[in-house]
PDB file of C-alpha atoms and ligand atoms in Angstrom:
ATOM      1  CA  MET S   1     -44.819   1.452 -32.053  1.00  0.00           C
ATOM      2  CA  PRO S   2     -46.588   3.307 -29.020  1.00  0.00           C
ATOM      3  CA  ASP S   3     -45.158   2.185 -25.650  1.00  0.00           C
ATOM      4  CA  ILE S   4     -45.501   3.485 -22.354  1.00  0.00           C
ATOM      5  CA  SER S   5     -41.984   2.963 -21.574  1.00  0.00           C
ATOM      6  CA  ASN S   6     -41.320   5.796 -24.042  1.00  0.00           C
ATOM      7  CA  CYS S   7     -43.187   8.223 -21.756  1.00  0.00           C
ATOM      8  CA  LYS S   8     -40.125   9.075 -19.853  1.00  0.00           C
ATOM      9  CA  ALA S   9     -39.577  11.595 -16.824  1.00  0.00           C
ATOM     10  CA  ILE S  10     -38.542  15.287 -17.974  1.00  0.00           C
ATOM     11  CA  GLN S  11     -36.219  16.704 -15.541  1.00  0.00           C
ATOM     12  CA  LEU S  12     -35.854  20.657 -15.517  1.00  0.00           C
ATOM     13  CA  GLU S  13     -32.840  22.245 -14.706  1.00  0.00           C
ATOM     14  CA  VAL S  14     -33.201  23.433 -10.984  1.00  0.00           C
ATOM     15  CA  PHE S  15     -31.775  26.607  -9.345  1.00  0.00           C
ATOM     16  CA  ASP S  16     -33.190  26.117  -5.603  1.00  0.00           C
ATOM     17  CA  ASP S  17     -32.734  29.478  -3.665  1.00  0.00           C
ATOM     18  CA  LYS S  18     -34.511  28.391  -0.834  1.00  0.00           C
ATOM     19  CA  ALA S  19     -36.894  30.647   0.904  1.00  0.00           C
ATOM     20  CA  ASP S  20     -36.188  33.014  -2.152  1.00  0.00           C
ATOM     21  CA  GLY S  21     -37.772  30.252  -4.381  1.00  0.00           C
ATOM     22  CA  LEU S  22     -37.143  27.274  -6.982  1.00  0.00           C
ATOM     23  CA  LEU S  23     -36.251  28.005 -10.539  1.00  0.00           C
ATOM     24  CA  SER S  24     -36.792  25.272 -13.006  1.00  0.00           C
ATOM     25  CA  VAL S  25     -35.755  25.777 -16.536  1.00  0.00           C
ATOM     26  CA  GLY S  26     -36.501  23.811 -19.540  1.00  0.00           C
ATOM     27  CA  GLU S  27     -35.244  24.670 -22.869  1.00  0.00           C
ATOM     28  CA  GLN S  28     -36.188  23.109 -26.422  1.00  0.00           C
ATOM     29  CA  SER S  29     -33.788  20.174 -27.599  1.00  0.00           C
ATOM     30  CA  LYS S  30     -32.098  20.211 -24.242  1.00  0.00           C
ATOM     31  CA  GLN S  31     -34.785  18.657 -21.743  1.00  0.00           C
ATOM     32  CA  ILE S  32     -37.778  19.211 -24.121  1.00  0.00           C
ATOM     33  CA  PRO S  33     -37.470  16.921 -26.816  1.00  0.00           C
ATOM     34  CA  PHE S  34     -39.625  18.737 -29.533  1.00  0.00           C
ATOM     35  CA  GLN S  35     -39.828  22.451 -30.886  1.00  0.00           C
ATOM     36  CA  ILE S  36     -42.758  24.030 -28.508  1.00  0.00           C
ATOM     37  CA  LYS S  37     -45.721  25.133 -30.733  1.00  0.00           C
ATOM     38  CA  ARG S  38     -48.138  25.325 -28.373  1.00  0.00           C
ATOM     39  CA  VAL S  39     -48.523  25.945 -24.507  1.00  0.00           C
ATOM     40  CA  TYR S  40     -51.679  25.587 -22.050  1.00  0.00           C
ATOM     41  CA  THR S  41     -52.526  25.282 -18.796  1.00  0.00           C
ATOM     42  CA  ILE S  42     -55.166  23.578 -16.916  1.00  0.00           C
ATOM     43  CA  THR S  43     -56.420  25.423 -13.439  1.00  0.00           C
ATOM     44  CA  ARG S  44     -59.581  25.371 -11.267  1.00  0.00           C
ATOM     45  CA  LEU S  45     -59.941  22.046 -10.919  1.00  0.00           C
ATOM     46  CA  GLN S  46     -62.674  22.235  -8.466  1.00  0.00           C
ATOM     47  CA  HIS S  47     -63.490  18.564  -7.489  1.00  0.00           C
ATOM     48  CA  SER S  48     -60.891  15.946  -7.376  1.00  0.00           C
ATOM     49  CA  GLU S  49     -63.178  13.375  -9.186  1.00  0.00           C
ATOM     50  CA  ALA S  50     -62.758  15.576 -12.466  1.00  0.00           C
ATOM     51  CA  ILE S  51     -61.105  13.382 -15.509  1.00  0.00           C
ATOM     52  CA  ARG S  52     -58.990  15.563 -18.118  1.00  0.00           C
ATOM     53  CA  GLY S  53     -57.687  14.092 -21.328  1.00  0.00           C
ATOM     54  CA  GLN S  54     -59.285  10.826 -22.324  1.00  0.00           C
ATOM     55  CA  HIS S  55     -57.876  10.717 -25.820  1.00  0.00           C
ATOM     56  CA  ALA S  56     -54.717   9.750 -27.656  1.00  0.00           C
ATOM     57  CA  HIS S  57     -52.783  11.872 -30.164  1.00  0.00           C
ATOM     58  CA  LYS S  58     -51.789  10.364 -33.481  1.00  0.00           C
ATOM     59  CA  LYS S  59     -48.776  12.836 -33.683  1.00  0.00           C
ATOM     60  CA  LEU S  60     -48.844  15.048 -31.102  1.00  0.00           C
ATOM     61  CA  GLU S  61     -45.786  15.073 -28.554  1.00  0.00           C
ATOM     62  CA  GLN S  62     -46.360  16.877 -25.154  1.00  0.00           C
ATOM     63  CA  VAL S  63     -44.669  17.103 -21.935  1.00  0.00           C
ATOM     64  CA  VAL S  64     -47.370  17.625 -18.799  1.00  0.00           C
ATOM     65  CA  PHE S  65     -46.410  19.299 -15.510  1.00  0.00           C
ATOM     66  CA  CYS S  66     -48.202  19.938 -12.308  1.00  0.00           C
ATOM     67  CA  LEU S  67     -46.698  23.203 -10.992  1.00  0.00           C
ATOM     68  CA  ARG S  68     -48.737  23.140  -7.737  1.00  0.00           C
ATOM     69  CA  GLY S  69     -50.844  20.586  -6.076  1.00  0.00           C
ATOM     70  CA  SER S  70     -50.968  17.218  -7.366  1.00  0.00           C
ATOM     71  CA  ALA S  71     -52.749  15.158  -9.740  1.00  0.00           C
ATOM     72  CA  GLU S  72     -52.433  11.486 -11.527  1.00  0.00           C
ATOM     73  CA  LEU S  73     -51.612  10.659 -14.798  1.00  0.00           C
ATOM     74  CA  TRP S  74     -52.759   7.146 -16.327  1.00  0.00           C
ATOM     75  CA  LEU S  75     -51.146   6.282 -19.483  1.00  0.00           C
ATOM     76  CA  ASP S  76     -52.004   3.085 -21.470  1.00  0.00           C
ATOM     77  CA  ASP S  77     -50.421   1.895 -24.964  1.00  0.00           C
ATOM     78  CA  GLY S  78     -53.220  -0.697 -25.540  1.00  0.00           C
ATOM     79  CA  ALA S  79     -51.300  -3.457 -23.761  1.00  0.00           C
ATOM     80  CA  LYS S  80     -49.375  -1.870 -20.799  1.00  0.00           C
ATOM     81  CA  SER S  81     -50.919   0.868 -18.371  1.00  0.00           C
ATOM     82  CA  THR S  82     -49.348   2.933 -15.681  1.00  0.00           C
ATOM     83  CA  THR S  83     -50.041   5.509 -13.194  1.00  0.00           C
ATOM     84  CA  ILE S  84     -47.724   8.467 -12.421  1.00  0.00           C
ATOM     85  CA  LEU S  85     -48.109  11.031 -10.010  1.00  0.00           C
ATOM     86  CA  LEU S  86     -47.470  14.512 -11.018  1.00  0.00           C
ATOM     87  CA  ASP S  87     -46.448  16.944  -8.023  1.00  0.00           C
ATOM     88  CA  ARG S  88     -43.425  18.590  -9.061  1.00  0.00           C
ATOM     89  CA  PRO S  89     -42.787  21.755 -11.026  1.00  0.00           C
ATOM     90  CA  ASP S  90     -39.401  20.599 -11.740  1.00  0.00           C
ATOM     91  CA  THR S  91     -40.420  17.194 -13.704  1.00  0.00           C
ATOM     92  CA  GLY S  92     -42.693  16.795 -16.302  1.00  0.00           C
ATOM     93  CA  ILE S  93     -43.619  13.915 -18.317  1.00  0.00           C
ATOM     94  CA  TYR S  94     -43.478  13.194 -21.894  1.00  0.00           C
ATOM     95  CA  LEU S  95     -46.591  12.154 -23.550  1.00  0.00           C
ATOM     96  CA  ALA S  96     -45.546  10.044 -26.638  1.00  0.00           C
ATOM     97  CA  PRO S  97     -48.016   9.893 -29.817  1.00  0.00           C
ATOM     98  CA  GLY S  98     -50.268   7.101 -29.544  1.00  0.00           C
ATOM     99  CA  ILE S  99     -50.640   7.221 -25.505  1.00  0.00           C
ATOM    100  CA  TRP S 100     -54.180   7.037 -24.249  1.00  0.00           C
ATOM    101  CA  HIS S 101     -53.859   9.553 -21.318  1.00  0.00           C
ATOM    102  CA  GLU S 102     -56.143  10.756 -18.694  1.00  0.00           C
ATOM    103  CA  VAL S 103     -55.398  12.950 -15.699  1.00  0.00           C
ATOM    104  CA  ARG S 104     -57.210  12.340 -12.433  1.00  0.00           C
ATOM    105  CA  ASN S 105     -57.418  12.674  -8.860  1.00  0.00           C
ATOM    106  CA  PHE S 106     -56.805  16.214  -8.431  1.00  0.00           C
ATOM    107  CA  GLN S 107     -55.413  17.575  -5.362  1.00  0.00           C
ATOM    108  CA  ASN S 108     -54.776  20.864  -3.785  1.00  0.00           C
ATOM    109  CA  ASP S 109     -55.745  23.340  -6.509  1.00  0.00           C
ATOM    110  CA  PRO S 110     -53.196  22.126  -9.047  1.00  0.00           C
ATOM    111  CA  ILE S 111     -51.996  23.944 -11.857  1.00  0.00           C
ATOM    112  CA  LEU S 112     -50.991  21.796 -14.954  1.00  0.00           C
ATOM    113  CA  LEU S 113     -48.753  23.156 -17.611  1.00  0.00           C
ATOM    114  CA  VAL S 114     -48.409  21.221 -20.879  1.00  0.00           C
ATOM    115  CA  LEU S 115     -45.860  21.943 -23.888  1.00  0.00           C
ATOM    116  CA  ALA S 116     -47.078  20.631 -27.116  1.00  0.00           C
ATOM    117  CA  SER S 117     -45.035  20.280 -30.377  1.00  0.00           C
ATOM    118  CA  ALA S 118     -48.133  21.423 -33.106  1.00  0.00           C
ATOM    119  CA  ALA S 119     -51.268  23.692 -32.873  1.00  0.00           C
ATOM    120  CA  TYR S 120     -54.417  22.383 -31.882  1.00  0.00           C
ATOM    121  CA  ASP S 121     -55.661  19.882 -34.535  1.00  0.00           C
ATOM    122  CA  GLU S 122     -58.924  18.049 -33.583  1.00  0.00           C
ATOM    123  CA  SER S 123     -58.035  15.414 -36.188  1.00  0.00           C
ATOM    124  CA  ASP S 124     -55.142  14.534 -34.295  1.00  0.00           C
ATOM    125  CA  TYR S 125     -57.122  13.222 -31.356  1.00  0.00           C
ATOM    126  CA  VAL S 126     -58.477   9.445 -30.776  1.00  0.00           C
ATOM    127  CA  ARG S 127     -61.160  10.325 -28.383  1.00  0.00           C
ATOM    128  CA  ASN S 128     -63.244   7.212 -28.630  1.00  0.00           C
ATOM    129  CA  ARG S 129     -61.579   4.249 -26.608  1.00  0.00           C
ATOM    130  CA  GLU S 130     -62.957   1.565 -28.583  1.00  0.00           C
ATOM    131  CA  GLU S 131     -61.507   2.938 -31.619  1.00  0.00           C
ATOM    132  CA  PHE S 132     -58.127   3.397 -29.587  1.00  0.00           C
ATOM    133  CA  LEU S 133     -58.274  -0.272 -28.583  1.00  0.00           C
ATOM    134  CA  ARG S 134     -59.018  -1.480 -32.210  1.00  0.00           C
ATOM    135  CA  LEU S 135     -55.952   0.703 -33.437  1.00  0.00           C
ATOM    136  CA  ALA S 136     -53.606  -0.696 -30.767  1.00  0.00           C
ATOM    137  CA  HIS S 137     -54.714  -4.337 -31.181  1.00  0.00           C
ATOM    138  CA  ALA S 138     -54.067  -4.263 -35.006  1.00  0.00           C
ATOM    139  CA  ARG S 139     -50.604  -2.607 -34.288  1.00  0.00           C
ATOM    140  CA  ASN S 140     -49.757  -5.281 -32.191  1.00  0.00           C
ATOM    141  CA  HIS S 141     -50.913  -8.081 -34.424  1.00  0.00           C
ATOM    142  CA  SER S 142     -49.156  -6.696 -37.375  1.00  0.00           C
ATOM    143  CA  ILE S 143     -46.090  -8.099 -38.927  1.00  0.00           C
TER     144      ILE S 143
HETATM  145  P1  TYD E 201     -59.096  18.569 -24.699  1.00  0.00           P
HETATM  146  O1  TYD E 201     -57.989  18.638 -25.495  1.00  0.00           O
HETATM  147  O2  TYD E 201     -60.283  17.277 -24.798  1.00  0.00           O
HETATM  148  O3  TYD E 201     -59.050  19.017 -23.031  1.00  0.00           O
HETATM  149  P2  TYD E 201     -58.180  17.856 -21.922  1.00  0.00           P
HETATM  150  O4  TYD E 201     -57.679  16.894 -22.916  1.00  0.00           O
HETATM  151  O5  TYD E 201     -57.442  18.620 -20.824  1.00  0.00           O
HETATM  152  O6  TYD E 201     -59.492  17.096 -21.209  1.00  0.00           O
HETATM  153  O7  TYD E 201     -60.024  19.825 -24.996  1.00  0.00           O
HETATM  154  C1  TYD E 201     -60.862  20.588 -24.296  1.00  0.00           C
HETATM  155  C2  TYD E 201     -61.933  21.484 -25.497  1.00  0.00           C
HETATM  156  O8  TYD E 201     -60.999  22.842 -25.580  1.00  0.00           O
HETATM  157  C3  TYD E 201     -61.881  21.294 -26.697  1.00  0.00           C
HETATM  158  O9  TYD E 201     -63.374  21.377 -27.186  1.00  0.00           O
HETATM  159  C4  TYD E 201     -60.863  21.730 -27.679  1.00  0.00           C
HETATM  160  C5  TYD E 201     -60.626  22.950 -26.723  1.00  0.00           C
HETATM  161  N1  TYD E 201     -59.017  23.150 -27.220  1.00  0.00           N
HETATM  162  C6  TYD E 201     -58.692  23.929 -28.324  1.00  0.00           C
HETATM  163  O10 TYD E 201     -59.102  24.788 -28.818  1.00  0.00           O
HETATM  164  N2  TYD E 201     -57.292  24.323 -28.040  1.00  0.00           N
HETATM  165  C7  TYD E 201     -56.234  23.575 -27.513  1.00  0.00           C
HETATM  166  O11 TYD E 201     -55.019  23.808 -27.453  1.00  0.00           O
HETATM  167  C8  TYD E 201     -56.729  22.362 -26.561  1.00  0.00           C
HETATM  168  C9  TYD E 201     -55.749  21.756 -25.800  1.00  0.00           C
HETATM  169  C10 TYD E 201     -58.149  22.444 -26.211  1.00  0.00           C
END
C-alpha cells in the first residue's frame, strides 16, 4: 500500500575535503534501493512559482536530489501528505510508487538530479489528480 512513510531519506556516503570540495557517493543496492535504469536532471528553474511533478507513478521508483539551491518536495499518498525540504547534495528522497509528488518553491537556481528504476513510460504515470484520489480511496477501503 503506498504510504508516504516509505519515502525515506537516502544518505549518500560523504567525503568532505573542506575547501577542496564535497564528494557524495551512492551505489546501487547500497544507498540506492533499485537498479538505476534512467537519470534525468531539472535545471534553469527561472521562477520560484514553477511546479514540477504533479503526478504519481504506478511502478516507478525514484530518488530525487537537489544538488544546488533548494526546493520543496510535497508527497501525498491520498490519506497523508508531507513537505520535505531538498537542499543537500548528499541526501535524496526515495519516491515510492503510488505517491503523488510535486516539487515547488525553487530557490537559488536549483539543480535537481533524479535516479529512476525504469525507462520513461508514459503509461506508468497517473497525471490526473482525481484519478489518483479515486485509486487511493479504493485501496484504503478494500479489505
Ligand atoms: P514530466 O515527467 O511530466 O516532468 P516533471 O515531473 O519534471 O514535471 O515530463 C515532462 C515531459 O518530458 C513529458 O512530455 C515527458 C518527457 N519526459 C521524457 O520524455 N523522458 C523522461 O525521462 C522524463 C522524466 C520526461
